[in-house]
Amino acid sequence: SQTIHQWPATLVQPVGSPLSLECTVEGTSNPNLYWYRQAAGRGLQLLFYSIGIDQISSEVPQNLSASRPQDRQFILSSKKLLLSDSGFYLCAWSQGTFNGEKLFFGSGTQLSVL
Amino acid sequence: AQKVTQAQTEISVVEKEDVTLDCVYETRDTTYYLFWYKQPPSGELVFLIRRNSFDEQNEISGRYSWNFQKSTSSFNFTITASQVVDSAVYFCASTGGGNKLTFGTGTQLKVEL
Protein backbone atom coordinates (compact mmCIF):
# COMPACT_ATOMS: atom_id res chain seq x y z
CA SER A 1 0.00 0.00 0.00
CA GLN A 2 1.05 3.58 -0.56
CA THR A 3 2.13 5.84 2.25
CA ILE A 4 3.28 9.41 2.44
CA HIS A 5 5.65 10.72 5.07
CA GLN A 6 6.17 14.34 5.90
CA TRP A 7 8.46 15.84 8.50
CA PRO A 8 8.95 17.55 10.80
CA ALA A 9 5.49 17.78 12.33
CA THR A 10 6.18 21.14 13.94
CA LEU A 11 8.88 23.70 13.39
CA VAL A 12 9.64 27.05 14.98
CA GLN A 13 12.11 29.15 13.07
CA PRO A 14 13.37 32.74 13.39
CA VAL A 15 12.82 35.23 10.62
CA GLY A 16 15.65 35.10 8.10
CA SER A 17 16.57 31.48 8.78
CA PRO A 18 16.50 28.77 6.09
CA LEU A 19 13.82 26.13 5.73
CA SER A 20 13.71 22.58 4.49
CA LEU A 21 10.61 20.42 4.68
CA GLU A 22 10.74 16.93 3.29
CA CYS A 23 8.12 14.62 1.93
CA THR A 24 8.49 11.09 0.66
CA VAL A 25 6.04 8.66 -0.87
CA GLU A 26 6.31 4.89 -0.67
CA GLY A 27 4.59 2.12 -2.54
CA THR A 28 4.15 3.84 -5.87
CA SER A 29 6.22 5.16 -8.73
CA ASN A 30 6.16 8.39 -10.71
CA PRO A 31 3.55 10.07 -8.52
CA ASN A 32 2.43 13.63 -8.96
CA LEU A 33 3.57 15.57 -5.91
CA TYR A 34 2.17 18.72 -4.39
CA TRP A 35 2.92 21.27 -1.67
CA TYR A 36 -0.03 23.12 -0.18
CA ARG A 37 -0.11 25.78 2.49
CA GLN A 38 -2.99 26.34 4.84
CA ALA A 39 -3.01 29.73 6.52
CA ALA A 40 -5.16 30.21 9.61
CA GLY A 41 -8.81 30.62 8.65
CA ARG A 42 -8.16 30.02 4.98
CA GLY A 43 -8.35 27.20 2.55
CA LEU A 44 -5.48 25.30 1.09
CA GLN A 45 -3.33 27.14 -1.37
CA LEU A 46 -1.35 25.16 -3.92
CA LEU A 47 2.28 26.25 -3.85
CA PHE A 48 4.06 23.78 -6.11
CA TYR A 49 3.33 20.65 -8.03
CA SER A 50 5.56 18.20 -9.83
CA ILE A 51 4.86 15.58 -12.46
CA GLY A 52 8.39 14.18 -12.50
CA ILE A 53 11.96 14.51 -11.31
CA ASP A 54 13.19 18.08 -11.65
CA GLN A 55 9.83 19.10 -13.12
CA ILE A 56 8.41 21.70 -10.77
CA SER A 57 5.62 24.17 -11.39
CA SER A 58 5.13 27.14 -9.12
CA GLU A 59 1.61 28.38 -8.60
CA VAL A 60 2.26 31.61 -6.73
CA PRO A 61 5.24 33.95 -6.52
CA GLN A 62 6.72 33.65 -3.10
CA ASN A 63 9.70 33.24 -0.89
CA LEU A 64 9.70 29.47 -1.22
CA SER A 65 11.09 26.96 -3.69
CA ALA A 66 10.61 23.26 -4.27
CA SER A 67 12.80 20.49 -5.58
CA ARG A 68 12.30 16.88 -6.53
CA PRO A 69 15.71 15.21 -6.51
CA GLN A 70 14.24 11.70 -6.60
CA ASP A 71 11.04 10.23 -7.98
CA ARG A 72 9.31 9.98 -4.62
CA GLN A 73 10.94 12.84 -2.75
CA PHE A 74 9.65 16.39 -2.66
CA ILE A 75 11.38 19.15 -0.74
CA LEU A 76 10.11 22.60 0.16
CA SER A 77 12.80 25.19 0.89
CA SER A 78 13.47 28.77 1.67
CA LYS A 79 16.75 30.64 1.99
CA LYS A 80 15.30 33.27 4.33
CA LEU A 81 12.00 32.84 6.06
CA LEU A 82 9.51 35.67 6.43
CA LEU A 83 6.83 36.07 9.08
CA SER A 84 4.24 35.54 6.37
CA ASP A 85 5.62 32.05 5.71
CA SER A 86 3.99 30.80 8.90
CA GLY A 87 1.29 28.25 8.30
CA PHE A 88 0.44 24.60 7.98
CA TYR A 89 2.20 22.92 5.08
CA LEU A 90 0.81 19.80 3.52
CA CYS A 91 2.44 17.49 1.05
CA ALA A 92 0.24 15.36 -1.18
CA TRP A 93 0.52 12.88 -4.00
CA SER A 94 -1.70 11.56 -6.74
CA GLN A 95 -1.29 8.91 -9.38
CA GLY A 96 -1.43 9.77 -13.04
CA THR A 97 -2.38 12.91 -14.90
CA PHE A 98 -6.11 12.36 -14.96
CA ASN A 99 -7.56 15.59 -13.63
CA GLY A 100 -9.96 13.86 -11.34
CA GLU A 101 -7.35 11.93 -9.44
CA LYS A 102 -7.81 12.14 -5.73
CA LEU A 103 -5.00 13.43 -3.61
CA PHE A 104 -3.53 11.68 -0.62
CA PHE A 105 -2.12 13.99 2.01
CA GLY A 106 0.65 13.78 4.53
CA SER A 107 0.13 14.70 8.15
CA GLY A 108 1.41 18.24 7.69
CA THR A 109 4.03 20.53 9.18
CA GLN A 110 3.04 23.42 11.41
CA LEU A 111 5.60 26.15 10.74
CA SER A 112 5.84 29.16 13.02
CA VAL A 113 8.17 31.94 11.99
CA LEU A 114 8.97 34.28 14.86
CA ALA B 1 -10.25 29.33 -13.31
CA GLN B 2 -11.82 27.26 -10.61
CA LYS B 3 -13.34 28.82 -7.51
CA VAL B 4 -14.94 27.09 -4.58
CA THR B 5 -17.00 28.90 -1.96
CA GLN B 6 -17.86 27.52 1.45
CA ALA B 7 -19.85 30.31 3.02
CA GLN B 8 -20.21 28.60 6.40
CA THR B 9 -17.09 29.29 8.40
CA GLU B 10 -18.18 27.41 11.50
CA ILE B 11 -21.18 25.28 12.44
CA SER B 12 -22.02 23.97 15.88
CA VAL B 13 -24.57 21.23 16.42
CA VAL B 14 -25.60 18.91 19.18
CA GLU B 15 -24.92 15.24 18.73
CA LYS B 16 -27.57 13.38 16.71
CA GLU B 17 -28.59 16.47 14.81
CA ASP B 18 -28.37 16.48 11.03
CA VAL B 19 -26.10 19.07 9.49
CA THR B 20 -25.52 20.23 5.92
CA LEU B 21 -22.30 21.79 4.73
CA ASP B 22 -22.68 24.00 1.67
CA CYS B 23 -20.35 24.18 -1.30
CA VAL B 24 -20.71 26.34 -4.39
CA TYR B 25 -18.25 26.08 -7.23
CA GLU B 26 -17.43 28.13 -10.30
CA THR B 27 -15.90 26.73 -13.43
CA ARG B 28 -15.78 27.28 -17.16
CA ASP B 29 -14.86 23.67 -17.82
CA THR B 30 -17.44 21.20 -19.06
CA THR B 31 -15.57 18.33 -17.46
CA TYR B 32 -14.63 18.75 -13.85
CA TYR B 33 -14.50 16.86 -10.59
CA LEU B 34 -15.74 17.76 -7.16
CA PHE B 35 -14.38 16.50 -3.88
CA TRP B 36 -14.95 16.62 -0.17
CA TYR B 37 -12.14 16.17 2.29
CA LYS B 38 -12.21 15.95 6.07
CA GLN B 39 -9.45 17.45 8.21
CA PRO B 40 -9.62 16.13 11.78
CA PRO B 41 -7.63 17.83 14.56
CA SER B 42 -4.61 15.70 13.65
CA GLY B 43 -4.27 17.81 10.50
CA GLU B 44 -4.15 15.21 7.75
CA LEU B 45 -6.79 15.60 5.06
CA VAL B 46 -8.88 12.52 4.47
CA PHE B 47 -10.62 11.93 1.17
CA LEU B 48 -14.38 11.46 1.45
CA ILE B 49 -15.88 11.56 -2.02
CA ARG B 50 -15.26 12.44 -5.64
CA ARG B 51 -17.93 13.17 -8.25
CA ASN B 52 -17.53 14.00 -11.92
CA SER B 53 -19.52 16.66 -13.71
CA PHE B 54 -21.50 14.13 -15.72
CA ASP B 55 -22.87 12.25 -12.78
CA GLU B 56 -25.48 14.17 -10.82
CA GLN B 57 -26.76 11.17 -8.98
CA ASN B 58 -26.77 11.80 -5.27
CA GLU B 59 -24.72 9.47 -3.16
CA ILE B 60 -25.14 8.05 0.31
CA SER B 61 -22.45 6.38 2.35
CA GLY B 62 -23.60 5.48 5.83
CA ARG B 63 -24.44 8.70 7.64
CA TYR B 64 -22.92 10.79 4.85
CA SER B 65 -24.78 11.96 1.77
CA TRP B 66 -23.95 14.34 -1.04
CA ASN B 67 -26.28 16.42 -3.19
CA PHE B 68 -24.79 17.51 -6.50
CA GLN B 69 -26.83 20.04 -8.48
CA LYS B 70 -25.29 21.47 -11.63
CA SER B 71 -28.15 23.93 -12.05
CA THR B 72 -27.06 25.74 -8.91
CA SER B 73 -23.37 24.77 -9.09
CA SER B 74 -23.61 23.23 -5.66
CA PHE B 75 -22.21 20.11 -4.07
CA ASN B 76 -23.58 19.98 -0.54
CA PHE B 77 -22.64 17.48 2.11
CA THR B 78 -25.05 16.23 4.78
CA ILE B 79 -24.17 14.32 7.91
CA THR B 80 -27.12 12.54 9.44
CA ALA B 81 -27.25 11.92 13.18
CA SER B 82 -23.95 13.71 13.76
CA GLN B 83 -21.44 12.37 16.25
CA VAL B 84 -18.64 13.97 18.21
CA VAL B 85 -16.13 12.17 15.98
CA ASP B 86 -17.49 14.15 13.04
CA SER B 87 -15.95 17.29 14.50
CA ALA B 88 -13.43 18.49 11.95
CA VAL B 89 -12.84 20.99 9.21
CA TYR B 90 -14.45 19.94 5.96
CA PHE B 91 -13.15 21.12 2.62
CA CYS B 92 -14.88 21.14 -0.71
CA ALA B 93 -12.62 21.18 -3.76
CA SER B 94 -12.76 21.02 -7.54
CA THR B 95 -10.56 20.36 -10.53
CA GLY B 96 -10.98 21.45 -14.09
CA GLY B 97 -8.43 21.53 -16.87
CA GLY B 98 -5.31 20.14 -15.29
CA ASN B 99 -4.70 18.03 -12.23
CA LYS B 100 -4.76 20.71 -9.58
CA LEU B 101 -7.31 20.87 -6.83
CA THR B 102 -8.84 24.21 -5.88
CA PHE B 103 -10.07 24.19 -2.32
CA GLY B 104 -12.69 26.21 -0.53
CA THR B 105 -11.85 27.88 2.76
CA GLY B 106 -13.36 25.05 4.76
CA THR B 107 -16.17 24.72 7.28
CA GLN B 108 -15.34 24.01 10.90
CA LEU B 109 -17.91 21.57 12.26
CA LYS B 110 -18.24 21.20 16.02
CA VAL B 111 -20.45 18.45 17.33
CA GLU B 112 -21.15 18.71 21.03
CA LEU B 113 -22.71 16.29 23.47
mmCIF file of C-alpha atoms in Angstrom:
data_model
loop_
_atom_site.group_PDB
_atom_site.id
_atom_site.type_symbol
_atom_site.label_atom_id
_atom_site.label_comp_id
_atom_site.label_asym_id
_atom_site.label_seq_id
_atom_site.Cartn_x
_atom_site.Cartn_y
_atom_site.Cartn_z
ATOM 1 C CA SER A 1 0.000 0.000 0.000
ATOM 2 C CA GLN A 2 1.053 3.577 -0.563
ATOM 3 C CA THR A 3 2.127 5.837 2.245
ATOM 4 C CA ILE A 4 3.276 9.411 2.441
ATOM 5 C CA HIS A 5 5.655 10.719 5.066
ATOM 6 C CA GLN A 6 6.168 14.338 5.899
ATOM 7 C CA TRP A 7 8.458 15.837 8.502
ATOM 8 C CA PRO A 8 8.948 17.546 10.805
ATOM 9 C CA ALA A 9 5.491 17.779 12.333
ATOM 10 C CA THR A 10 6.180 21.135 13.937
ATOM 11 C CA LEU A 11 8.876 23.702 13.394
ATOM 12 C CA VAL A 12 9.642 27.055 14.976
ATOM 13 C CA GLN A 13 12.113 29.152 13.065
ATOM 14 C CA PRO A 14 13.373 32.738 13.386
ATOM 15 C CA VAL A 15 12.823 35.233 10.622
ATOM 16 C CA GLY A 16 15.647 35.100 8.096
ATOM 17 C CA SER A 17 16.566 31.481 8.778
ATOM 18 C CA PRO A 18 16.500 28.770 6.087
ATOM 19 C CA LEU A 19 13.816 26.134 5.727
ATOM 20 C CA SER A 20 13.710 22.581 4.490
ATOM 21 C CA LEU A 21 10.615 20.416 4.679
ATOM 22 C CA GLU A 22 10.743 16.934 3.286
ATOM 23 C CA CYS A 23 8.115 14.623 1.926
ATOM 24 C CA THR A 24 8.495 11.086 0.656
ATOM 25 C CA VAL A 25 6.044 8.656 -0.865
ATOM 26 C CA GLU A 26 6.308 4.891 -0.670
ATOM 27 C CA GLY A 27 4.587 2.125 -2.537
ATOM 28 C CA THR A 28 4.147 3.836 -5.873
ATOM 29 C CA SER A 29 6.222 5.158 -8.729
ATOM 30 C CA ASN A 30 6.155 8.390 -10.708
ATOM 31 C CA PRO A 31 3.548 10.073 -8.521
ATOM 32 C CA ASN A 32 2.432 13.634 -8.962
ATOM 33 C CA LEU A 33 3.565 15.573 -5.909
ATOM 34 C CA TYR A 34 2.168 18.722 -4.393
ATOM 35 C CA TRP A 35 2.918 21.269 -1.673
ATOM 36 C CA TYR A 36 -0.027 23.117 -0.175
ATOM 37 C CA ARG A 37 -0.111 25.782 2.489
ATOM 38 C CA GLN A 38 -2.989 26.338 4.841
ATOM 39 C CA ALA A 39 -3.015 29.731 6.524
ATOM 40 C CA ALA A 40 -5.159 30.209 9.613
ATOM 41 C CA GLY A 41 -8.812 30.622 8.655
ATOM 42 C CA ARG A 42 -8.162 30.022 4.980
ATOM 43 C CA GLY A 43 -8.346 27.199 2.548
ATOM 44 C CA LEU A 44 -5.477 25.300 1.088
ATOM 45 C CA GLN A 45 -3.333 27.140 -1.373
ATOM 46 C CA LEU A 46 -1.354 25.162 -3.922
ATOM 47 C CA LEU A 47 2.282 26.248 -3.849
ATOM 48 C CA PHE A 48 4.057 23.781 -6.105
ATOM 49 C CA TYR A 49 3.335 20.647 -8.027
ATOM 50 C CA SER A 50 5.564 18.203 -9.830
ATOM 51 C CA ILE A 51 4.857 15.578 -12.459
ATOM 52 C CA GLY A 52 8.392 14.181 -12.500
ATOM 53 C CA ILE A 53 11.960 14.511 -11.313
ATOM 54 C CA ASP A 54 13.190 18.085 -11.655
ATOM 55 C CA GLN A 55 9.831 19.103 -13.123
ATOM 56 C CA ILE A 56 8.413 21.696 -10.770
ATOM 57 C CA SER A 57 5.623 24.168 -11.394
ATOM 58 C CA SER A 58 5.127 27.136 -9.119
ATOM 59 C CA GLU A 59 1.615 28.382 -8.600
ATOM 60 C CA VAL A 60 2.264 31.612 -6.728
ATOM 61 C CA PRO A 61 5.240 33.947 -6.523
ATOM 62 C CA GLN A 62 6.722 33.653 -3.103
ATOM 63 C CA ASN A 63 9.697 33.242 -0.892
ATOM 64 C CA LEU A 64 9.701 29.473 -1.223
ATOM 65 C CA SER A 65 11.091 26.963 -3.690
ATOM 66 C CA ALA A 66 10.607 23.256 -4.269
ATOM 67 C CA SER A 67 12.795 20.492 -5.576
ATOM 68 C CA ARG A 68 12.304 16.881 -6.531
ATOM 69 C CA PRO A 69 15.710 15.208 -6.512
ATOM 70 C CA GLN A 70 14.237 11.701 -6.602
ATOM 71 C CA ASP A 71 11.043 10.227 -7.981
ATOM 72 C CA ARG A 72 9.308 9.984 -4.623
ATOM 73 C CA GLN A 73 10.938 12.841 -2.747
ATOM 74 C CA PHE A 74 9.653 16.388 -2.663
ATOM 75 C CA ILE A 75 11.378 19.149 -0.736
ATOM 76 C CA LEU A 76 10.114 22.603 0.160
ATOM 77 C CA SER A 77 12.796 25.185 0.893
ATOM 78 C CA SER A 78 13.472 28.768 1.671
ATOM 79 C CA LYS A 79 16.751 30.644 1.994
ATOM 80 C CA LYS A 80 15.298 33.273 4.326
ATOM 81 C CA LEU A 81 11.995 32.839 6.063
ATOM 82 C CA LEU A 82 9.506 35.667 6.429
ATOM 83 C CA LEU A 83 6.835 36.068 9.081
ATOM 84 C CA SER A 84 4.238 35.541 6.369
ATOM 85 C CA ASP A 85 5.617 32.051 5.706
ATOM 86 C CA SER A 86 3.994 30.797 8.897
ATOM 87 C CA GLY A 87 1.288 28.248 8.297
ATOM 88 C CA PHE A 88 0.435 24.603 7.983
ATOM 89 C CA TYR A 89 2.198 22.919 5.083
ATOM 90 C CA LEU A 90 0.811 19.801 3.518
ATOM 91 C CA CYS A 91 2.441 17.493 1.047
ATOM 92 C CA ALA A 92 0.243 15.363 -1.181
ATOM 93 C CA TRP A 93 0.517 12.878 -3.997
ATOM 94 C CA SER A 94 -1.704 11.556 -6.740
ATOM 95 C CA GLN A 95 -1.293 8.914 -9.378
ATOM 96 C CA GLY A 96 -1.427 9.773 -13.044
ATOM 97 C CA THR A 97 -2.385 12.914 -14.897
ATOM 98 C CA PHE A 98 -6.110 12.361 -14.955
ATOM 99 C CA ASN A 99 -7.555 15.595 -13.630
ATOM 100 C CA GLY A 100 -9.965 13.862 -11.336
ATOM 101 C CA GLU A 101 -7.349 11.925 -9.443
ATOM 102 C CA LYS A 102 -7.806 12.143 -5.725
ATOM 103 C CA LEU A 103 -5.001 13.434 -3.608
ATOM 104 C CA PHE A 104 -3.526 11.683 -0.620
ATOM 105 C CA PHE A 105 -2.122 13.985 2.006
ATOM 106 C CA GLY A 106 0.650 13.778 4.527
ATOM 107 C CA SER A 107 0.134 14.700 8.148
ATOM 108 C CA GLY A 108 1.411 18.240 7.694
ATOM 109 C CA THR A 109 4.031 20.532 9.183
ATOM 110 C CA GLN A 110 3.044 23.424 11.406
ATOM 111 C CA LEU A 111 5.604 26.155 10.735
ATOM 112 C CA SER A 112 5.843 29.159 13.021
ATOM 113 C CA VAL A 113 8.174 31.935 11.987
ATOM 114 C CA LEU A 114 8.970 34.275 14.859
ATOM 115 C CA ALA B 1 -10.246 29.331 -13.309
ATOM 116 C CA GLN B 2 -11.821 27.265 -10.606
ATOM 117 C CA LYS B 3 -13.339 28.819 -7.511
ATOM 118 C CA VAL B 4 -14.938 27.088 -4.583
ATOM 119 C CA THR B 5 -16.998 28.898 -1.957
ATOM 120 C CA GLN B 6 -17.856 27.516 1.447
ATOM 121 C CA ALA B 7 -19.848 30.311 3.022
ATOM 122 C CA GLN B 8 -20.207 28.599 6.395
ATOM 123 C CA THR B 9 -17.087 29.287 8.405
ATOM 124 C CA GLU B 10 -18.185 27.412 11.500
ATOM 125 C CA ILE B 11 -21.175 25.282 12.436
ATOM 126 C CA SER B 12 -22.021 23.970 15.883
ATOM 127 C CA VAL B 13 -24.569 21.235 16.421
ATOM 128 C CA VAL B 14 -25.599 18.914 19.184
ATOM 129 C CA GLU B 15 -24.919 15.236 18.730
ATOM 130 C CA LYS B 16 -27.567 13.376 16.712
ATOM 131 C CA GLU B 17 -28.588 16.465 14.811
ATOM 132 C CA ASP B 18 -28.374 16.477 11.029
ATOM 133 C CA VAL B 19 -26.097 19.065 9.490
ATOM 134 C CA THR B 20 -25.520 20.229 5.917
ATOM 135 C CA LEU B 21 -22.301 21.792 4.726
ATOM 136 C CA ASP B 22 -22.680 23.997 1.674
ATOM 137 C CA CYS B 23 -20.352 24.179 -1.299
ATOM 138 C CA VAL B 24 -20.713 26.336 -4.393
ATOM 139 C CA TYR B 25 -18.250 26.083 -7.225
ATOM 140 C CA GLU B 26 -17.429 28.130 -10.300
ATOM 141 C CA THR B 27 -15.896 26.726 -13.432
ATOM 142 C CA ARG B 28 -15.780 27.276 -17.162
ATOM 143 C CA ASP B 29 -14.864 23.668 -17.817
ATOM 144 C CA THR B 30 -17.440 21.201 -19.061
ATOM 145 C CA THR B 31 -15.572 18.335 -17.458
ATOM 146 C CA TYR B 32 -14.626 18.746 -13.846
ATOM 147 C CA TYR B 33 -14.499 16.861 -10.593
ATOM 148 C CA LEU B 34 -15.743 17.760 -7.160
ATOM 149 C CA PHE B 35 -14.376 16.505 -3.877
ATOM 150 C CA TRP B 36 -14.954 16.621 -0.173
ATOM 151 C CA TYR B 37 -12.135 16.166 2.294
ATOM 152 C CA LYS B 38 -12.211 15.947 6.068
ATOM 153 C CA GLN B 39 -9.447 17.452 8.210
ATOM 154 C CA PRO B 40 -9.620 16.130 11.784
ATOM 155 C CA PRO B 41 -7.627 17.832 14.560
ATOM 156 C CA SER B 42 -4.615 15.701 13.647
ATOM 157 C CA GLY B 43 -4.271 17.810 10.502
ATOM 158 C CA GLU B 44 -4.153 15.211 7.755
ATOM 159 C CA LEU B 45 -6.789 15.601 5.060
ATOM 160 C CA VAL B 46 -8.883 12.515 4.471
ATOM 161 C CA PHE B 47 -10.618 11.926 1.165
ATOM 162 C CA LEU B 48 -14.384 11.459 1.452
ATOM 163 C CA ILE B 49 -15.875 11.562 -2.022
ATOM 164 C CA ARG B 50 -15.259 12.435 -5.645
ATOM 165 C CA ARG B 51 -17.928 13.175 -8.252
ATOM 166 C CA ASN B 52 -17.531 13.998 -11.922
ATOM 167 C CA SER B 53 -19.522 16.663 -13.708
ATOM 168 C CA PHE B 54 -21.503 14.131 -15.721
ATOM 169 C CA ASP B 55 -22.868 12.253 -12.780
ATOM 170 C CA GLU B 56 -25.477 14.173 -10.825
ATOM 171 C CA GLN B 57 -26.762 11.169 -8.978
ATOM 172 C CA ASN B 58 -26.771 11.797 -5.273
ATOM 173 C CA GLU B 59 -24.721 9.475 -3.156
ATOM 174 C CA ILE B 60 -25.141 8.052 0.309
ATOM 175 C CA SER B 61 -22.453 6.384 2.354
ATOM 176 C CA GLY B 62 -23.595 5.476 5.829
ATOM 177 C CA ARG B 63 -24.441 8.702 7.642
ATOM 178 C CA TYR B 64 -22.916 10.794 4.850
ATOM 179 C CA SER B 65 -24.778 11.963 1.773
ATOM 180 C CA TRP B 66 -23.953 14.337 -1.039
ATOM 181 C CA ASN B 67 -26.280 16.419 -3.188
ATOM 182 C CA PHE B 68 -24.793 17.512 -6.502
ATOM 183 C CA GLN B 69 -26.834 20.039 -8.477
ATOM 184 C CA LYS B 70 -25.289 21.469 -11.632
ATOM 185 C CA SER B 71 -28.155 23.925 -12.053
ATOM 186 C CA THR B 72 -27.065 25.744 -8.910
ATOM 187 C CA SER B 73 -23.368 24.765 -9.085
ATOM 188 C CA SER B 74 -23.608 23.232 -5.662
ATOM 189 C CA PHE B 75 -22.214 20.106 -4.068
ATOM 190 C CA ASN B 76 -23.582 19.985 -0.543
ATOM 191 C CA PHE B 77 -22.638 17.478 2.108
ATOM 192 C CA THR B 78 -25.046 16.233 4.783
ATOM 193 C CA ILE B 79 -24.169 14.316 7.907
ATOM 194 C CA THR B 80 -27.116 12.536 9.445
ATOM 195 C CA ALA B 81 -27.251 11.921 13.175
ATOM 196 C CA SER B 82 -23.947 13.710 13.765
ATOM 197 C CA GLN B 83 -21.436 12.367 16.253
ATOM 198 C CA VAL B 84 -18.640 13.974 18.209
ATOM 199 C CA VAL B 85 -16.129 12.167 15.981
ATOM 200 C CA ASP B 86 -17.492 14.146 13.041
ATOM 201 C CA SER B 87 -15.952 17.289 14.503
ATOM 202 C CA ALA B 88 -13.432 18.486 11.946
ATOM 203 C CA VAL B 89 -12.838 20.993 9.206
ATOM 204 C CA TYR B 90 -14.454 19.939 5.959
ATOM 205 C CA PHE B 91 -13.145 21.120 2.617
ATOM 206 C CA CYS B 92 -14.877 21.141 -0.712
ATOM 207 C CA ALA B 93 -12.620 21.182 -3.763
ATOM 208 C CA SER B 94 -12.764 21.023 -7.538
ATOM 209 C CA THR B 95 -10.559 20.359 -10.529
ATOM 210 C CA GLY B 96 -10.982 21.447 -14.091
ATOM 211 C CA GLY B 97 -8.425 21.526 -16.867
ATOM 212 C CA GLY B 98 -5.309 20.141 -15.286
ATOM 213 C CA ASN B 99 -4.698 18.029 -12.230
ATOM 214 C CA LYS B 100 -4.757 20.707 -9.576
ATOM 215 C CA LEU B 101 -7.313 20.866 -6.835
ATOM 216 C CA THR B 102 -8.836 24.207 -5.880
ATOM 217 C CA PHE B 103 -10.070 24.191 -2.317
ATOM 218 C CA GLY B 104 -12.694 26.205 -0.526
ATOM 219 C CA THR B 105 -11.855 27.879 2.758
ATOM 220 C CA GLY B 106 -13.359 25.051 4.765
ATOM 221 C CA THR B 107 -16.165 24.719 7.280
ATOM 222 C CA GLN B 108 -15.337 24.006 10.899
ATOM 223 C CA LEU B 109 -17.915 21.575 12.259
ATOM 224 C CA LYS B 110 -18.236 21.202 16.019
ATOM 225 C CA VAL B 111 -20.448 18.447 17.331
ATOM 226 C CA GLU B 112 -21.153 18.706 21.030
ATOM 227 C CA LEU B 113 -22.712 16.291 23.467
#
